[in-house]
Tab-separated table of C-alpha atoms in Angstrom:
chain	number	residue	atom	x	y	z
A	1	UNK	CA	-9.832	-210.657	139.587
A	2	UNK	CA	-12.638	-209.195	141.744
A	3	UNK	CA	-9.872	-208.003	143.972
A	4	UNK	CA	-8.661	-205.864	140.689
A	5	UNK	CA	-11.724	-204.251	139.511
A	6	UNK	CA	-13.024	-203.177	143.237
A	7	UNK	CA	-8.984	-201.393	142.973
A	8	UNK	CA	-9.963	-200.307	139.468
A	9	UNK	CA	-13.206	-198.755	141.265
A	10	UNK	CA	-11.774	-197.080	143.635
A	11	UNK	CA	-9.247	-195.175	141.846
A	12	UNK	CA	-12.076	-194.222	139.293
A	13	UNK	CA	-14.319	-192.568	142.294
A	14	UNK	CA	-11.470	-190.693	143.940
A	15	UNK	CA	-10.432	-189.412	140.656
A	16	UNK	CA	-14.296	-188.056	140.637
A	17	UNK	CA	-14.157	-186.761	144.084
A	18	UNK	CA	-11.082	-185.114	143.553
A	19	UNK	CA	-12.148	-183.333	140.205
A	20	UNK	CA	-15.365	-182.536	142.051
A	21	UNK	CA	-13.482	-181.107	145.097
A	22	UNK	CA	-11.197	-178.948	141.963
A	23	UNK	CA	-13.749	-177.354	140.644
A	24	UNK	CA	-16.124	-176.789	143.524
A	25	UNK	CA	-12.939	-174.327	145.121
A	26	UNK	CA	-12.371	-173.032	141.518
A	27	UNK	CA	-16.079	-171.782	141.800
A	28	UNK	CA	-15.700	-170.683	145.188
A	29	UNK	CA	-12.398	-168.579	144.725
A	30	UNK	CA	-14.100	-166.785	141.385
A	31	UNK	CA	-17.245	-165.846	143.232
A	32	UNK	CA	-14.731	-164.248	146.009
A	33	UNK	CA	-15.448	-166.431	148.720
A	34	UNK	CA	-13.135	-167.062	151.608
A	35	UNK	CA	-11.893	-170.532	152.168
A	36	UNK	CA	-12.731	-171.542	156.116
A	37	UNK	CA	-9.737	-174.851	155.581
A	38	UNK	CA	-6.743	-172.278	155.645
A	39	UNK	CA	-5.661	-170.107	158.136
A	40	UNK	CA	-5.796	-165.938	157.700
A	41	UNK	CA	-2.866	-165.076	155.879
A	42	UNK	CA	-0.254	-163.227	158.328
A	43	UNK	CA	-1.549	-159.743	158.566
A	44	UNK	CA	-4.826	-160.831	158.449
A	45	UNK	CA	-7.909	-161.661	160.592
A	46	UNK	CA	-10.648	-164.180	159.753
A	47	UNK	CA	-13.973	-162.426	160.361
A	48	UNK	CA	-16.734	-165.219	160.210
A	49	UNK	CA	-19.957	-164.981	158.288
A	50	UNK	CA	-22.705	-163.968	159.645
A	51	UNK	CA	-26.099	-163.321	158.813
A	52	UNK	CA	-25.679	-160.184	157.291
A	53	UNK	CA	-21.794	-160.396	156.013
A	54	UNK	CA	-20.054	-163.273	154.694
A	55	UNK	CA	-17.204	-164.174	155.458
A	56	UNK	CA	-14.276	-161.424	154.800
A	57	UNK	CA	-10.429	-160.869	156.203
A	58	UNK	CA	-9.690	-157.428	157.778
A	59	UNK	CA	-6.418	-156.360	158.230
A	60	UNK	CA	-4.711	-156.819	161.593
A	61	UNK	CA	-2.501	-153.161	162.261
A	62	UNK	CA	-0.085	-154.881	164.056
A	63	UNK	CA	1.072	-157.445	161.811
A	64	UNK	CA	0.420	-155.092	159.010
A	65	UNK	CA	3.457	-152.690	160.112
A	66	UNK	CA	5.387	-155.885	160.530
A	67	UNK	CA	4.972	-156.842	156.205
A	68	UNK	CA	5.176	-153.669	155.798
A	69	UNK	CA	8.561	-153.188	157.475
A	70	UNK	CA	9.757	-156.413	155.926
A	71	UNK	CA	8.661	-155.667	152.300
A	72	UNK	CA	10.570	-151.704	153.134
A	73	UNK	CA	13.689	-153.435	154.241
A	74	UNK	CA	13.532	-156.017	151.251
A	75	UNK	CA	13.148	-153.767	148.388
A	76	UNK	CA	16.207	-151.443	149.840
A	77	UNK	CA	18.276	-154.377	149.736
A	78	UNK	CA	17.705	-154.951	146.238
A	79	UNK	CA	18.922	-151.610	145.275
């Protein structure tokens, strides 16, 4: 029985941590910050806060021409 409720615990406080981690990203994404656990998306170079800037993506040129090259060719196929 001890065994049971220690389980029962544990469940309850990683249900908590999890909601907690929810909303703390939820807050995060609506004040427009940039998430440090992913990667840049492709096209796109993580620039990493400093004490003046937070931390922002710029676009990388040469991957940019690549999406947008993709995206061109996409869209004529469609027609």
């Amino acid at each position: 029985m001890m065994l049971q409720f220690q389980g029962l615990i544990a469940e309850y406080e990683r249900a908590q941590i999890l909601e907690r981690s929810r909303r703390g990203k939820r807050h995060r994404a609506k004040a427009g910050e940039v998430s440090v656990l992913r990667g840049a998306p492709y096209g796109y170079r993580y620039i990493r806060k400093t004490s003046d800037a937070p931390a922002r993506y710029e676009i990388d040129a040469a991957e940019a021409e690549v999406v947008r090259l993709v995206c061109d060719r996409y869209t004529r196929s469609m027609v």
